PDB file of C-alpha atoms in Angstrom:
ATOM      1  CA  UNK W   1      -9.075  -9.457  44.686  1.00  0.00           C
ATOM      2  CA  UNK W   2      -9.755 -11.351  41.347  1.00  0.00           C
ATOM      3  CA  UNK W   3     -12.590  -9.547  40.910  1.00  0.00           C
ATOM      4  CA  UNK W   4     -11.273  -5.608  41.519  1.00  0.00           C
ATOM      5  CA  UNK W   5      -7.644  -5.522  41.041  1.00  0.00           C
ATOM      6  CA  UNK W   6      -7.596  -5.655  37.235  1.00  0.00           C
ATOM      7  CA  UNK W   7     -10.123  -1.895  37.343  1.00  0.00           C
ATOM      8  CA  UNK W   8      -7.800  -0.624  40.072  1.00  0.00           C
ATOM      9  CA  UNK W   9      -4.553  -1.087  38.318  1.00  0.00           C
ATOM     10  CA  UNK W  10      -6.565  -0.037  35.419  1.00  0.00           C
ATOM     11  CA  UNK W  11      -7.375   2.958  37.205  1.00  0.00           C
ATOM     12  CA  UNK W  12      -3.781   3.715  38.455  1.00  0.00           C
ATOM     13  CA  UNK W  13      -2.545   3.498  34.871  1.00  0.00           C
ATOM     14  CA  UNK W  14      -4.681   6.084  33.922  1.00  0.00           C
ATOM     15  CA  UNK W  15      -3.823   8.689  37.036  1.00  0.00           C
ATOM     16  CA  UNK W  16       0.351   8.105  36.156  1.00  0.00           C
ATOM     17  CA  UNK W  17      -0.735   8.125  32.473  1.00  0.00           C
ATOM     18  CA  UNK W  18      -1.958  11.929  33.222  1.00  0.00           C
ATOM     19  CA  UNK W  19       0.799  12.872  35.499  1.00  0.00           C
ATOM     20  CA  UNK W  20       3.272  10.896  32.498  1.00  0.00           C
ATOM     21  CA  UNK W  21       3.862  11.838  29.100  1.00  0.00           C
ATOM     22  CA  UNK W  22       1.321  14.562  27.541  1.00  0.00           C
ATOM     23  CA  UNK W  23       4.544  16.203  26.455  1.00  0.00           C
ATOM     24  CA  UNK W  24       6.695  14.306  24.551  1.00  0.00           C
ATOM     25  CA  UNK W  25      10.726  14.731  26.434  1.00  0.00           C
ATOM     26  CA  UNK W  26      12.816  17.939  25.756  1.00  0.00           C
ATOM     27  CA  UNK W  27      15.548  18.076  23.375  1.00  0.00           C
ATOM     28  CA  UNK W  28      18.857  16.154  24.758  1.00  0.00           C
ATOM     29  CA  UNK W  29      20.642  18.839  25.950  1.00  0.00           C
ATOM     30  CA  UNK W  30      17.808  20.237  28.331  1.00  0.00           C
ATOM     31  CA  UNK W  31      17.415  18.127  31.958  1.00  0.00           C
ATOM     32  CA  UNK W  32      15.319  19.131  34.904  1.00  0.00           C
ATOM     33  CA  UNK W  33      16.253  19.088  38.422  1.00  0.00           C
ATOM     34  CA  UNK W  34      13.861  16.119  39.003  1.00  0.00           C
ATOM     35  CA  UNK W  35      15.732  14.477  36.453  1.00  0.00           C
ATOM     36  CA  UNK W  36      18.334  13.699  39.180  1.00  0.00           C
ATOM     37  CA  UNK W  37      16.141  12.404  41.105  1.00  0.00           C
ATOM     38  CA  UNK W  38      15.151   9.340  38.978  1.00  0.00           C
ATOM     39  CA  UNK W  39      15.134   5.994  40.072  1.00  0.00           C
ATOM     40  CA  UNK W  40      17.718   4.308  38.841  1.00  0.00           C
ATOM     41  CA  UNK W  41      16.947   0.782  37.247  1.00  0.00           C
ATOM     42  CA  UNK W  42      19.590  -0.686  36.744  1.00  0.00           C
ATOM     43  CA  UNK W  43      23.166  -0.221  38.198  1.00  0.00           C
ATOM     44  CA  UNK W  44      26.211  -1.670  36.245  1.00  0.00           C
ATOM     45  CA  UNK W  45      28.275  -4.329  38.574  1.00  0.00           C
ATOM     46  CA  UNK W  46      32.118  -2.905  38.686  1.00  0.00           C
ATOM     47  CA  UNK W  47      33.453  -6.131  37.983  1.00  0.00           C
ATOM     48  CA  UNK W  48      31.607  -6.787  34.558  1.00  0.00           C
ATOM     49  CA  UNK W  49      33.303  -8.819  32.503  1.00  0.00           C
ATOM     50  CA  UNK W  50      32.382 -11.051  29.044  1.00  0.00           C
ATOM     51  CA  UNK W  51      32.058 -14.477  29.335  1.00  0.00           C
ATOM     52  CA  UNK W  52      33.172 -14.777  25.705  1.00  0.00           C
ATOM     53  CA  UNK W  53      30.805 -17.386  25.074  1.00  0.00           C
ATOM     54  CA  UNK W  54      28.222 -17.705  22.225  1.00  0.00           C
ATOM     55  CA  UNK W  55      24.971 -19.650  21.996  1.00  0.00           C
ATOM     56  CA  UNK W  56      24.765 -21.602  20.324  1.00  0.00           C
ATOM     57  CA  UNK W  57      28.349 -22.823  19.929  1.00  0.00           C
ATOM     58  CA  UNK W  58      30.494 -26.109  21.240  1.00  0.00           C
ATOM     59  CA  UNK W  59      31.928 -24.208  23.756  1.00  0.00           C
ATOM     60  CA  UNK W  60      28.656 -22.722  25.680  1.00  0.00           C
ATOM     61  CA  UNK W  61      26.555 -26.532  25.283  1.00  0.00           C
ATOM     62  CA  UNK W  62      30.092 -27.898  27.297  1.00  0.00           C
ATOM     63  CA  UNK W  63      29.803 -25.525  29.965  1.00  0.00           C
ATOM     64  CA  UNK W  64      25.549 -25.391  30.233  1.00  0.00           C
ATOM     65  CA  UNK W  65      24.140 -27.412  33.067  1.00  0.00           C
ATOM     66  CA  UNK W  66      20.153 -28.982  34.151  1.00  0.00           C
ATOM     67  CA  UNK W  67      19.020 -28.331  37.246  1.00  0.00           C
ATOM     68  CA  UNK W  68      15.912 -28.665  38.689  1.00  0.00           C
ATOM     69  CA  UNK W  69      14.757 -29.766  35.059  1.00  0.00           C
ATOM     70  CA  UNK W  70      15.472 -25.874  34.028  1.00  0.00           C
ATOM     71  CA  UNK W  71      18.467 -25.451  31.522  1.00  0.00           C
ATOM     72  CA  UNK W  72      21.212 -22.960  32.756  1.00  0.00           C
ATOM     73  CA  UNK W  73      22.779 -21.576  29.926  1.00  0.00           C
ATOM     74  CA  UNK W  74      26.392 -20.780  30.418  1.00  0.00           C
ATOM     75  CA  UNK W  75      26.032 -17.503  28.399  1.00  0.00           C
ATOM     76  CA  UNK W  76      23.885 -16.144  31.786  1.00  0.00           C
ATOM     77  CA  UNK W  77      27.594 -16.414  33.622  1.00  0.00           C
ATOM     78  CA  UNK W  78      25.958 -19.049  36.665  1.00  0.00           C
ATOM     79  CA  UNK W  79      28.149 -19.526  39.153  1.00  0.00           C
ATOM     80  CA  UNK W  80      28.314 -23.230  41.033  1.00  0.00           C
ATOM     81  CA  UNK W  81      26.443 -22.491  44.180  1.00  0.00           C
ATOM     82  CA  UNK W  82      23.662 -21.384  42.294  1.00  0.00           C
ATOM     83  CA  UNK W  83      20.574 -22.644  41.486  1.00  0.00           C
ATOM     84  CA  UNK W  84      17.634 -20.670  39.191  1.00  0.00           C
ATOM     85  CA  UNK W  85      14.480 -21.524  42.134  1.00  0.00           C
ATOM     86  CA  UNK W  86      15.249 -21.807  45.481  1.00  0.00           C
ATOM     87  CA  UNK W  87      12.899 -21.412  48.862  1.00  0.00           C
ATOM     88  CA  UNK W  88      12.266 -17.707  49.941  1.00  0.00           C
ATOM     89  CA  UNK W  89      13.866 -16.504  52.950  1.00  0.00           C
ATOM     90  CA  UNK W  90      11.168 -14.730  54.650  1.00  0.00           C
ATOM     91  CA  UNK W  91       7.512 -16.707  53.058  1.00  0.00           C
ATOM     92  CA  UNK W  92       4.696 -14.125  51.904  1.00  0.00           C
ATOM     93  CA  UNK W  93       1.083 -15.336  53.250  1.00  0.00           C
ATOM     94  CA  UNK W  94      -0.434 -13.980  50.105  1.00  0.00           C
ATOM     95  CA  UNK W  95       1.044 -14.377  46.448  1.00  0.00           C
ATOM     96  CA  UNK W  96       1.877 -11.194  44.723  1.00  0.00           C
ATOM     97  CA  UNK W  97       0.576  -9.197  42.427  1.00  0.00           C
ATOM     98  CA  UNK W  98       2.113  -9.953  39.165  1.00  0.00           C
ATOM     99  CA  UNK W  99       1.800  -7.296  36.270  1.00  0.00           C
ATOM    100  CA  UNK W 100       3.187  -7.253  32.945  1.00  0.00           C
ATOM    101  CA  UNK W 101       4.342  -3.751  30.942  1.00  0.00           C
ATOM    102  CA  UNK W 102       5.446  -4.480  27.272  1.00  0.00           C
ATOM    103  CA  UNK W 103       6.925  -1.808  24.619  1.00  0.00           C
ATOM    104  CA  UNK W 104       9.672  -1.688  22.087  1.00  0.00           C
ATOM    105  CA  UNK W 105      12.721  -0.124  24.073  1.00  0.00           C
ATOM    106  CA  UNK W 106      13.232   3.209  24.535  1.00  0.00           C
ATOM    107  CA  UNK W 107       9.333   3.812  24.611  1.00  0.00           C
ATOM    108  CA  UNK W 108       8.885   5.111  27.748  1.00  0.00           C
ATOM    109  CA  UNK W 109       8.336   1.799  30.126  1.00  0.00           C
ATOM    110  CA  UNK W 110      11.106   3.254  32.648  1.00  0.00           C
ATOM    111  CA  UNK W 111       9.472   6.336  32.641  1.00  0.00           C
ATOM    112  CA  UNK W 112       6.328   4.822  33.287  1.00  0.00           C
ATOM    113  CA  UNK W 113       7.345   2.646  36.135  1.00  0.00           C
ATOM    114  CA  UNK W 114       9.041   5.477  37.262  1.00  0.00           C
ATOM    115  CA  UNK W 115       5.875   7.047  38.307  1.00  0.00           C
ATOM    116  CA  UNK W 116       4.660   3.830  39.576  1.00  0.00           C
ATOM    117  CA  UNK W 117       7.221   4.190  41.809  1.00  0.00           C
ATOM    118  CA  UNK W 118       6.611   7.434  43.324  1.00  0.00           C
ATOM    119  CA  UNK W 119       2.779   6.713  43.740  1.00  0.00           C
ATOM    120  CA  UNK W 120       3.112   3.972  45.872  1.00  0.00           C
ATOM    121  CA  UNK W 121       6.023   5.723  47.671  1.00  0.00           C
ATOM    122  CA  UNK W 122       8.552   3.204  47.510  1.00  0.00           C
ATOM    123  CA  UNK W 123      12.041   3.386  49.040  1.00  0.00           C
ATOM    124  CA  UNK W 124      14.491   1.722  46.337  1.00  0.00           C
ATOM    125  CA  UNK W 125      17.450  -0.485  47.425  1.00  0.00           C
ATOM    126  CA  UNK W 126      20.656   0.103  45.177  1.00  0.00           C
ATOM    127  CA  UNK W 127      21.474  -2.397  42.293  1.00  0.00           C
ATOM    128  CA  UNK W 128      20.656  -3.633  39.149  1.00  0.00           C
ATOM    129  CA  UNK W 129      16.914  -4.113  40.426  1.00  0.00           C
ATOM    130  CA  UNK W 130      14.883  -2.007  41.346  1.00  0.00           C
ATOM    131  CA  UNK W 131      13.546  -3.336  44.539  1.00  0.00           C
ATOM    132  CA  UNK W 132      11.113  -0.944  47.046  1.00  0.00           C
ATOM    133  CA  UNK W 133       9.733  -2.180  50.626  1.00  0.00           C
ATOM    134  CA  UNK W 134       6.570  -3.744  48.794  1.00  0.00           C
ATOM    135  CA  UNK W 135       7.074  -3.630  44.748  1.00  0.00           C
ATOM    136  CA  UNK W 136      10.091  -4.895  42.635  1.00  0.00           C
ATOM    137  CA  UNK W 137      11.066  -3.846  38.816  1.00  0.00           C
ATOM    138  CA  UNK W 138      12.521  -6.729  36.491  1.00  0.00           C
ATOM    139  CA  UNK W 139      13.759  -5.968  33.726  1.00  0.00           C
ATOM    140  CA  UNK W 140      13.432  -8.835  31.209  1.00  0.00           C
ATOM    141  CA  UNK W 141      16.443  -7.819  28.910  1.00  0.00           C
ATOM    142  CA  UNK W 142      18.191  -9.684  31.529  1.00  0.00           C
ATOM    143  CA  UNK W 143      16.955 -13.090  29.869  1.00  0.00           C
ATOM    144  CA  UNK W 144      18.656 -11.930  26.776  1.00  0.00           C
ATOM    145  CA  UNK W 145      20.404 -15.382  26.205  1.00  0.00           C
ATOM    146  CA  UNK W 146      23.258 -13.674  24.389  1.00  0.00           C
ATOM    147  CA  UNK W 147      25.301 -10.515  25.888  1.00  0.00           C
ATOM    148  CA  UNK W 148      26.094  -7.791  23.140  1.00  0.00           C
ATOM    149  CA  UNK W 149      28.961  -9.404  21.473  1.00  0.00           C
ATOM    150  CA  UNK W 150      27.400 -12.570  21.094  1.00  0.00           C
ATOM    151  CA  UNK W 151      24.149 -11.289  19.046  1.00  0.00           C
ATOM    152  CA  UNK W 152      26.881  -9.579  16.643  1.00  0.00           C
ATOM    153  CA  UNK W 153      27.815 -13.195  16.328  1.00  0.00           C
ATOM    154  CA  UNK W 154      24.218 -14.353  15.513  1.00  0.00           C
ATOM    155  CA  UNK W 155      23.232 -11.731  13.489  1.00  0.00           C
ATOM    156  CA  UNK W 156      19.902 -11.203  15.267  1.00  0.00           C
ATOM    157  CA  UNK W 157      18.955  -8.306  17.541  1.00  0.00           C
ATOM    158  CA  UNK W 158      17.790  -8.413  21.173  1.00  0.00           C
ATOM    159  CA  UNK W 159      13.380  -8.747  19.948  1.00  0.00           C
ATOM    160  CA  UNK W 160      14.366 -12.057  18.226  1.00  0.00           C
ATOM    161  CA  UNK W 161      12.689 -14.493  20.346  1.00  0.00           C
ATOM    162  CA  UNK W 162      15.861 -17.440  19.808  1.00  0.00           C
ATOM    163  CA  UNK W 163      17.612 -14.399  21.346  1.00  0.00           C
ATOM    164  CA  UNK W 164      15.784 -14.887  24.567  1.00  0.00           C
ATOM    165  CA  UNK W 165      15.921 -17.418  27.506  1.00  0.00           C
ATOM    166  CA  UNK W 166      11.942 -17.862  27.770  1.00  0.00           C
ATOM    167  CA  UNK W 167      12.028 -21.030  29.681  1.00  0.00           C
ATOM    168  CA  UNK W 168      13.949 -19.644  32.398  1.00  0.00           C
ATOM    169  CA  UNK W 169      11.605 -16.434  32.361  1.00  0.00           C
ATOM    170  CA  UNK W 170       8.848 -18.302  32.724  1.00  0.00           C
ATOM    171  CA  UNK W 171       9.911 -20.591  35.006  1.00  0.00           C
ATOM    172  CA  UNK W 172      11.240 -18.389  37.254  1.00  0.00           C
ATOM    173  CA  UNK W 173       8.215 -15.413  37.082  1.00  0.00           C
ATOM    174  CA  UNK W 174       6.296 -18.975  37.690  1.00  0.00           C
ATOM    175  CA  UNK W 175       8.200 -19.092  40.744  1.00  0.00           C
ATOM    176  CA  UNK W 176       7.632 -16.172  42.159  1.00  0.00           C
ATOM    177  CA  UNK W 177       4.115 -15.892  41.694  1.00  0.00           C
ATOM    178  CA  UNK W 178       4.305 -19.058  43.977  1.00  0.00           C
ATOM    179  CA  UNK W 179       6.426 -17.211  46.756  1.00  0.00           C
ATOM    180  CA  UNK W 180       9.656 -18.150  46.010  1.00  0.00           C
ATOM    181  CA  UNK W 181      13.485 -16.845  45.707  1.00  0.00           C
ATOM    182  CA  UNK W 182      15.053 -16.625  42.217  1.00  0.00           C
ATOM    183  CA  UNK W 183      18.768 -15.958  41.135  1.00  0.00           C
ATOM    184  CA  UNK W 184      17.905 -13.809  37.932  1.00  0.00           C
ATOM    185  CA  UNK W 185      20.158 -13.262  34.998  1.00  0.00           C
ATOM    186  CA  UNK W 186      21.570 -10.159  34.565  1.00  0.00           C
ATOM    187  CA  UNK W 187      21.792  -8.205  31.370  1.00  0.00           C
ATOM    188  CA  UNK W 188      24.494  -4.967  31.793  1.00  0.00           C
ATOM    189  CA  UNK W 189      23.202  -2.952  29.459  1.00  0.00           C
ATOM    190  CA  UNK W 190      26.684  -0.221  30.392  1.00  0.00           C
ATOM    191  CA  UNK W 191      28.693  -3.092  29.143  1.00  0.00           C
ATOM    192  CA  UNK W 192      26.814  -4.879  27.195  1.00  0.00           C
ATOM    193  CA  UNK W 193      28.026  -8.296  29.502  1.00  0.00           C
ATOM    194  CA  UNK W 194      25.985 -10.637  30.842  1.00  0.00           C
ATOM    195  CA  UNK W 195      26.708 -10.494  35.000  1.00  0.00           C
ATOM    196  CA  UNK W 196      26.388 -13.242  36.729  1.00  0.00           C
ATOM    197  CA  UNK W 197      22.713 -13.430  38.506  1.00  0.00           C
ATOM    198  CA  UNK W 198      21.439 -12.040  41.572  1.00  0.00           C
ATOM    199  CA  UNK W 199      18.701 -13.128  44.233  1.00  0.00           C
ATOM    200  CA  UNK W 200      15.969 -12.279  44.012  1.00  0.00           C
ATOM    201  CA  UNK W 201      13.220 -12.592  47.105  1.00  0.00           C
ATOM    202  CA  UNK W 202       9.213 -12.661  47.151  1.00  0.00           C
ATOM    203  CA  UNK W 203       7.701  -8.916  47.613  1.00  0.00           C
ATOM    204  CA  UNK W 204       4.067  -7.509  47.709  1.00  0.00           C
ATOM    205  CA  UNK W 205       4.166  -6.543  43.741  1.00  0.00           C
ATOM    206  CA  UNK W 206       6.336  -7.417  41.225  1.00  0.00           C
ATOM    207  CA  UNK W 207       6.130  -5.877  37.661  1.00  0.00           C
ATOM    208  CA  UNK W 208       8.385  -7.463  34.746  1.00  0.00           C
ATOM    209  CA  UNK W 209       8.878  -4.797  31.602  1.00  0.00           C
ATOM    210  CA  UNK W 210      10.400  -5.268  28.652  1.00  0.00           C
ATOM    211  CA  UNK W 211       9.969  -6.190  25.167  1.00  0.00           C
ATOM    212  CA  UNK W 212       8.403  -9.591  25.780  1.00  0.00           C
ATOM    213  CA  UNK W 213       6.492 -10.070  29.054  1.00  0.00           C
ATOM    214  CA  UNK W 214       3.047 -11.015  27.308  1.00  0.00           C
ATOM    215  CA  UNK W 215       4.605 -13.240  24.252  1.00  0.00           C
ATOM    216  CA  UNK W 216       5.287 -16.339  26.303  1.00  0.00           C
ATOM    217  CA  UNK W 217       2.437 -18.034  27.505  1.00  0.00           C
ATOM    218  CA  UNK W 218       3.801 -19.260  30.556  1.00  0.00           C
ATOM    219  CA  UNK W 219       4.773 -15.891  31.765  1.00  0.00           C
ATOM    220  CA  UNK W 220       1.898 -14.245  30.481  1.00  0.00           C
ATOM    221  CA  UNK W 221      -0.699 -17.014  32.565  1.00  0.00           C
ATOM    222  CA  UNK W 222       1.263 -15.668  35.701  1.00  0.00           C
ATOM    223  CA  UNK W 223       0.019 -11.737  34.976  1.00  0.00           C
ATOM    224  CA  UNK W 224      -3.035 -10.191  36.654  1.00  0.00           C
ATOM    225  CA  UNK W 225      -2.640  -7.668  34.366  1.00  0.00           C
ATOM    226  CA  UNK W 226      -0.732  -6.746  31.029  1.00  0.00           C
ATOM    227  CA  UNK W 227      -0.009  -3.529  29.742  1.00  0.00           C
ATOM    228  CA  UNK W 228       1.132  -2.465  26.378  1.00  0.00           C
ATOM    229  CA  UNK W 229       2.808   0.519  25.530  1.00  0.00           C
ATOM    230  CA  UNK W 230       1.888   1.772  21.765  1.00  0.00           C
ATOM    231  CA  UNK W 231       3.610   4.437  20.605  1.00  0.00           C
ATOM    232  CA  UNK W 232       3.489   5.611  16.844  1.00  0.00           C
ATOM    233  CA  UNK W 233       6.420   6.170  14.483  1.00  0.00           C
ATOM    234  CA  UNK W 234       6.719   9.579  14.845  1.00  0.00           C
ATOM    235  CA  UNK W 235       6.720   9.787  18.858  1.00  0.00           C
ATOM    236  CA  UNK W 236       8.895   6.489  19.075  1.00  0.00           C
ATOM    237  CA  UNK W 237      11.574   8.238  16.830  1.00  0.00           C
ATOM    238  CA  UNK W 238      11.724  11.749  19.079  1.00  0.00           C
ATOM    239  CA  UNK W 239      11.891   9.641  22.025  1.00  0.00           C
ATOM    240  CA  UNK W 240      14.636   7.253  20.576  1.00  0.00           C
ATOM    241  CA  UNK W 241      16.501  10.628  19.330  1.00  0.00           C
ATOM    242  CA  UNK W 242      16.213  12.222  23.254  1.00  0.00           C
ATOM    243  CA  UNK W 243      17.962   8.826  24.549  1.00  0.00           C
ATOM    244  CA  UNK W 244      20.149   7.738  22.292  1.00  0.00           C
ATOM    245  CA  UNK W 245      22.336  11.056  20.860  1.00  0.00           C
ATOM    246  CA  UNK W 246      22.179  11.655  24.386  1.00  0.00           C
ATOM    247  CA  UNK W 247      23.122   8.645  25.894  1.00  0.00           C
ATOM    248  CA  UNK W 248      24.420   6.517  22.823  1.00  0.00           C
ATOM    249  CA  UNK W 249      26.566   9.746  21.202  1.00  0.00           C
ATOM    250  CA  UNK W 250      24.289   8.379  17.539  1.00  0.00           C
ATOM    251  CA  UNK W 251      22.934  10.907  14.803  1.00  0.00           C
ATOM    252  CA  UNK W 252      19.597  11.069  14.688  1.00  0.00           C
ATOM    253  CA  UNK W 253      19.945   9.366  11.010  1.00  0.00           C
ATOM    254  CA  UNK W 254      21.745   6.116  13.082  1.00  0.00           C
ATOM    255  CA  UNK W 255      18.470   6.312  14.989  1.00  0.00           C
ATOM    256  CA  UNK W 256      16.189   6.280  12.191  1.00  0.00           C
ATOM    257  CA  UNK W 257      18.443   3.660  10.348  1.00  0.00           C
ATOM    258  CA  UNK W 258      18.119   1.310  13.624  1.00  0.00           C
ATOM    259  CA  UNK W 259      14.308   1.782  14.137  1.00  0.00           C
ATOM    260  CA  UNK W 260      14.097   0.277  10.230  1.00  0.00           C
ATOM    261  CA  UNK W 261      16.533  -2.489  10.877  1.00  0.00           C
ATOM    262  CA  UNK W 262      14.422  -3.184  13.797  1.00  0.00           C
ATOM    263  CA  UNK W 263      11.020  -3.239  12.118  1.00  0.00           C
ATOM    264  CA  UNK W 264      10.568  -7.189  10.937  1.00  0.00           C
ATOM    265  CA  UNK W 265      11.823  -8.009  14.395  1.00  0.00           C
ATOM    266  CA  UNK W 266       9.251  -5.645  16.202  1.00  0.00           C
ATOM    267  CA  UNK W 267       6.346  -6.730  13.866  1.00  0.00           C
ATOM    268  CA  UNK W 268       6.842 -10.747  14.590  1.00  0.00           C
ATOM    269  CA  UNK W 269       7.675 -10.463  18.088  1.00  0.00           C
ATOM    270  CA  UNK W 270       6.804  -7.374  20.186  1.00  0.00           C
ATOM    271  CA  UNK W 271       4.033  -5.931  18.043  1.00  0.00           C
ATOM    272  CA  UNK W 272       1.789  -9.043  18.793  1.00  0.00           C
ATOM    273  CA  UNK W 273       1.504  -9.004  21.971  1.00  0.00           C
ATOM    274  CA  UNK W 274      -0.955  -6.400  21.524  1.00  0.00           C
ATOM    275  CA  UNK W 275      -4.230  -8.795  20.971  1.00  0.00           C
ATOM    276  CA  UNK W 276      -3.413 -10.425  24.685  1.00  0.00           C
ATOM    277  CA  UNK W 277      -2.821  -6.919  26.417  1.00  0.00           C
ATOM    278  CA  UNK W 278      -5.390  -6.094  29.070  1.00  0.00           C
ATOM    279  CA  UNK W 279      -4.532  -2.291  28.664  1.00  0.00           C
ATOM    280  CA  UNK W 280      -3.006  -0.690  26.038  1.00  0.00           C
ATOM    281  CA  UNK W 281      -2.265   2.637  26.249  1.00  0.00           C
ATOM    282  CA  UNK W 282      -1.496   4.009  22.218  1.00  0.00           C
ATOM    283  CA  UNK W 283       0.850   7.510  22.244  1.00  0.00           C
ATOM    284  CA  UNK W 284       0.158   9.870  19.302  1.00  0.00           C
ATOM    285  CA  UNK W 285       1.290  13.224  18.706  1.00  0.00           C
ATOM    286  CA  UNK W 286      -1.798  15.889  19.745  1.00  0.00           C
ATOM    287  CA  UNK W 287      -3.570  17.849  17.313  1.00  0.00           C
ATOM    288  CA  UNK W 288      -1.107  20.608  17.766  1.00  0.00           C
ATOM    289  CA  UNK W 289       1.851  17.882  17.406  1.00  0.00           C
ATOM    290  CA  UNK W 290       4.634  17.411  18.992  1.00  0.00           C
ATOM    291  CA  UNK W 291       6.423  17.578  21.159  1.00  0.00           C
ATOM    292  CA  UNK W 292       2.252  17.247  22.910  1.00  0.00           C
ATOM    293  CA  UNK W 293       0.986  13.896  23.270  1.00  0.00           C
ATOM    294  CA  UNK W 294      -2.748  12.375  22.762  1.00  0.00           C
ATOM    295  CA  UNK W 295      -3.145   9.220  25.059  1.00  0.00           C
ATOM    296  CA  UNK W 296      -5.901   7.096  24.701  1.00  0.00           C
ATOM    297  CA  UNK W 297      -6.584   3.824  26.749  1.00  0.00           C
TER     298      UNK W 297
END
């Protein structure tokens, strides 16, 4: 297992790769009939609401709590019965397969795992998870320690590592690796709330994505294999442009402005993660250019 599954995820990558992203996504106001079809990653909860608490401030270190030696920030909206590791309900005989993807957002991870998906032929459950009958999809935005409102407090975006709860993630991607049950933050990314977590049970495969899976060492030492999604300028703009006017309602001139505010974040925290990548798979716009895609491994 040590031995092979690194060349055979390796070699998966590179089959979805092909099937993935040689063409660079239409223009916003074009959508296929597979598009319905997605997987959805994460589902909103109904009953979102703002915990209207800031870290750090007076009023989140009053209501944060130890337990188990982990810190349980009150921004991540814990309930009492909760606790961040707990024994699995049904125990796996072997531990999982743990693999990291890491890009800047809206770089095409979803899409990616997408496809990972529908290769393996998973049934997803509804929720904020994704969670198939032998592979589940975390999303690591939900360790953002601070929901929407709160990094307009702090003045730093969402790639600022204070801005995430690494202990917990790597405690708790720690955890699973061993076979356990986790209640996971949740970051509502329709709201912009932090929900309060869900459980979280042992499966076959799990792969985390988001912008920092390989930065902490303590997640990263729990990875049998890292991925990292490099896309250049000009491809990371058209594919921020196809989701955010569509999605967000911004000019494309918003988008550029964002990807610039962005930059000194990206370079010092996501960017890095590059030299401790076991893959990385680089997106450049073809010889012809875009909207066709060169790929290289």
């Amino acid at each position: 297992r040590t031995l092979l599954l690194p060349s055979a995820l390796a070699a998966i990558t590179l089959v979805l790769v092909g099937k993935l992203a040689f063409v660079a996504p239409r223009s916003p106001g074009v959508t296929s009939s597979r598009s319905s079809q997605s997987v959805v990653f994460r589902q909103g909860s109904a009953n979102s609401v703002p915990t209207g608490l800031v870290y750090p401030s007076p009023e989140e270190a009053a209501k944060t709590k130890t337990v188990d030696g982990i810190t349980l920030y009150s921004t991540h909206a814990w309930t009492d019965d909760m606790k961040p590791i707990l024994p699995a309900e049904n125990p796996m005989d072997k531990a999982p397969v743990m693999i990291g993807v890491a890009a800047d957002s809206g770089c095409g991870k979803s899409t990616f795992l997408r496809r990972v998906l529908g290769a393996l032929g998973t049934e997803v459950k509804p929720g904020h998870t994704a969670i198939g009958d032998m592979l589940t999809v975390i999303c690591l935005d939900d360790y953002h320690i601070n929901d929407r409102a709160g990094r307009k407090a702090t003045g730093l975006s969402a790639l600022h590592s204070e801005e995430n709860d690494f202990a917990l993630m790597g405690a708790q991607i720690e955890a699973l690796k061993q076979g356990k049950a986790i209640y996971k933050p949740i970051y509502n990314h329709d709201t912009g709330n932090k929900d309060p977590p869900e459980l979280i049970q042992p499966n076959k495969v799990f792969v985390v994505e988001g912008l920092h899976p390989i930065y902490d060492e303590k997640a990263r030492s729990q990875l049998d294999l890292s991925i990292y999604i490099d896309i250049v300028n000009d491809v990371k703009f058209a594919w921020k442009v196809q989701r955010d006017v569509a999605e967000r309602g911004w000019t494309e001139e918003q988008v550029q402005q964002d990807i610039q505010k962005r930059l000194p974040d990206f370079a010092a925290y996501v960017d890095p993660q590059k030299k401790d990548a076991d893959v990385i798979l680089r997106y450049e716009p073809s010889d012809q250019g875009l909207p066709y895609l060169k790929v290289k491994l």
